[in-house]
């Protein structure tokens, strides 16, 4: 389970066997951009405040983004 303190750590340092050198926060932001989940003038999406969401919600959000990459 990820914690807020993990957001600025590299994924390869958090997950055994992982090779991704992005921080967890970078992965989330890149995923949001890739899948059109970031706020823009076109869509009225609220920015996701990673630091203020509960750790359960943070983990659910990361799991959701992981599933999007698997498709």
mmCIF file of N, CA and C in Angstrom, residues 15-43:
data_model
loop_
_atom_site.group_PDB
_atom_site.id
_atom_site.type_symbol
_atom_site.label_atom_id
_atom_site.label_comp_id
_atom_site.label_asym_id
_atom_site.label_seq_id
_atom_site.Cartn_x
_atom_site.Cartn_y
_atom_site.Cartn_z
ATOM 1 N N UNK A 15 8.882 -0.824 -5.775
ATOM 2 C CA UNK A 15 8.356 -2.119 -6.210
ATOM 3 C C UNK A 15 9.495 -3.058 -6.589
ATOM 4 N N UNK A 16 9.541 -4.204 -5.977
ATOM 5 C CA UNK A 16 10.567 -5.192 -6.290
ATOM 6 C C UNK A 16 10.426 -5.632 -7.746
ATOM 7 N N UNK A 17 11.523 -5.577 -8.477
ATOM 8 C CA UNK A 17 11.532 -5.998 -9.872
ATOM 9 C C UNK A 17 11.104 -4.934 -10.864
ATOM 10 N N UNK A 18 10.647 -3.788 -10.392
ATOM 11 C CA UNK A 18 10.212 -2.717 -11.293
ATOM 12 C C UNK A 18 11.426 -2.032 -11.909
ATOM 13 N N UNK A 19 11.278 -1.583 -13.148
ATOM 14 C CA UNK A 19 12.363 -0.886 -13.832
ATOM 15 C C UNK A 19 12.027 0.570 -14.132
ATOM 16 N N UNK A 20 10.822 0.990 -13.822
ATOM 17 C CA UNK A 20 10.384 2.361 -14.089
ATOM 18 C C UNK A 20 11.088 3.313 -13.124
ATOM 19 N N UNK A 21 11.813 4.294 -13.678
ATOM 20 C CA UNK A 21 12.565 5.232 -12.840
ATOM 21 C C UNK A 21 11.785 6.507 -12.530
ATOM 22 N N UNK A 22 10.546 6.592 -13.003
ATOM 23 C CA UNK A 22 9.714 7.748 -12.655
ATOM 24 C C UNK A 22 9.338 7.687 -11.180
ATOM 25 N N UNK A 23 9.090 8.861 -10.608
ATOM 26 C CA UNK A 23 8.502 8.860 -9.273
ATOM 27 C C UNK A 23 7.037 8.472 -9.424
ATOM 28 N N UNK A 24 6.428 8.095 -8.338
ATOM 29 C CA UNK A 24 5.012 7.747 -8.369
ATOM 30 C C UNK A 24 4.183 8.939 -8.844
ATOM 31 N N UNK A 25 4.542 10.136 -8.390
ATOM 32 C CA UNK A 25 3.827 11.353 -8.799
ATOM 33 C C UNK A 25 3.980 11.582 -10.314
ATOM 34 N N UNK A 26 5.185 11.379 -10.850
ATOM 35 C CA UNK A 26 5.409 11.545 -12.290
ATOM 36 C C UNK A 26 4.593 10.535 -13.084
ATOM 37 N N UNK A 27 4.548 9.298 -12.605
ATOM 38 C CA UNK A 27 3.753 8.265 -13.263
ATOM 39 C C UNK A 27 2.278 8.662 -13.304
ATOM 40 N N UNK A 28 1.769 9.165 -12.193
ATOM 41 C CA UNK A 28 0.363 9.564 -12.120
ATOM 42 C C UNK A 28 0.090 10.693 -13.105
ATOM 43 N N UNK A 29 0.932 11.725 -13.109
ATOM 44 C CA UNK A 29 0.721 12.875 -13.995
ATOM 45 C C UNK A 29 0.825 12.469 -15.464
ATOM 46 N N UNK A 30 1.800 11.609 -15.800
ATOM 47 C CA UNK A 30 1.946 11.151 -17.186
ATOM 48 C C UNK A 30 0.736 10.313 -17.597
ATOM 49 N N UNK A 31 0.257 9.480 -16.692
ATOM 50 C CA UNK A 31 -0.914 8.652 -16.977
ATOM 51 C C UNK A 31 -2.147 9.521 -17.188
ATOM 52 N N UNK A 32 -2.318 10.532 -16.346
ATOM 53 C CA UNK A 32 -3.460 11.437 -16.500
ATOM 54 C C UNK A 32 -3.416 12.120 -17.861
ATOM 55 N N UNK A 33 -2.230 12.534 -18.276
ATOM 56 C CA UNK A 33 -2.090 13.193 -19.576
ATOM 57 C C UNK A 33 -2.368 12.207 -20.706
ATOM 58 N N UNK A 34 -1.811 11.021 -20.609
ATOM 59 C CA UNK A 34 -1.971 9.996 -21.646
ATOM 60 C C UNK A 34 -3.436 9.615 -21.856
ATOM 61 N N UNK A 35 -4.192 9.527 -20.779
ATOM 62 C CA UNK A 35 -5.575 9.064 -20.864
ATOM 63 C C UNK A 35 -6.601 10.192 -20.777
ATOM 64 N N UNK A 36 -6.132 11.436 -20.924
ATOM 65 C CA UNK A 36 -7.047 12.572 -20.961
ATOM 66 C C UNK A 36 -7.743 12.843 -19.645
ATOM 67 N N UNK A 37 -7.075 12.574 -18.547
ATOM 68 C CA UNK A 37 -7.681 12.764 -17.227
ATOM 69 C C UNK A 37 -7.228 14.047 -16.549
ATOM 70 N N UNK A 38 -6.406 14.835 -17.232
ATOM 71 C CA UNK A 38 -5.929 16.070 -16.618
ATOM 72 C C UNK A 38 -6.899 17.207 -16.923
ATOM 73 N N UNK A 39 -6.968 18.190 -16.058
ATOM 74 C CA UNK A 39 -7.848 19.337 -16.306
ATOM 75 C C UNK A 39 -7.416 20.076 -17.573
ATOM 76 N N UNK A 40 -8.384 20.566 -18.314
ATOM 77 C CA UNK A 40 -8.082 21.341 -19.518
ATOM 78 C C UNK A 40 -9.236 22.292 -19.786
ATOM 79 N N UNK A 41 -9.029 23.179 -20.745
ATOM 80 C CA UNK A 41 -10.098 24.106 -21.126
ATOM 81 C C UNK A 41 -11.254 23.352 -21.771
ATOM 82 N N UNK A 42 -10.944 22.233 -22.392
ATOM 83 C CA UNK A 42 -11.942 21.457 -23.112
ATOM 84 C C UNK A 42 -12.900 20.727 -22.175
ATOM 85 N N UNK A 43 -12.371 20.233 -21.073
ATOM 86 C CA UNK A 43 -13.167 19.450 -20.140
ATOM 87 C C UNK A 43 -13.151 20.102 -18.771
#
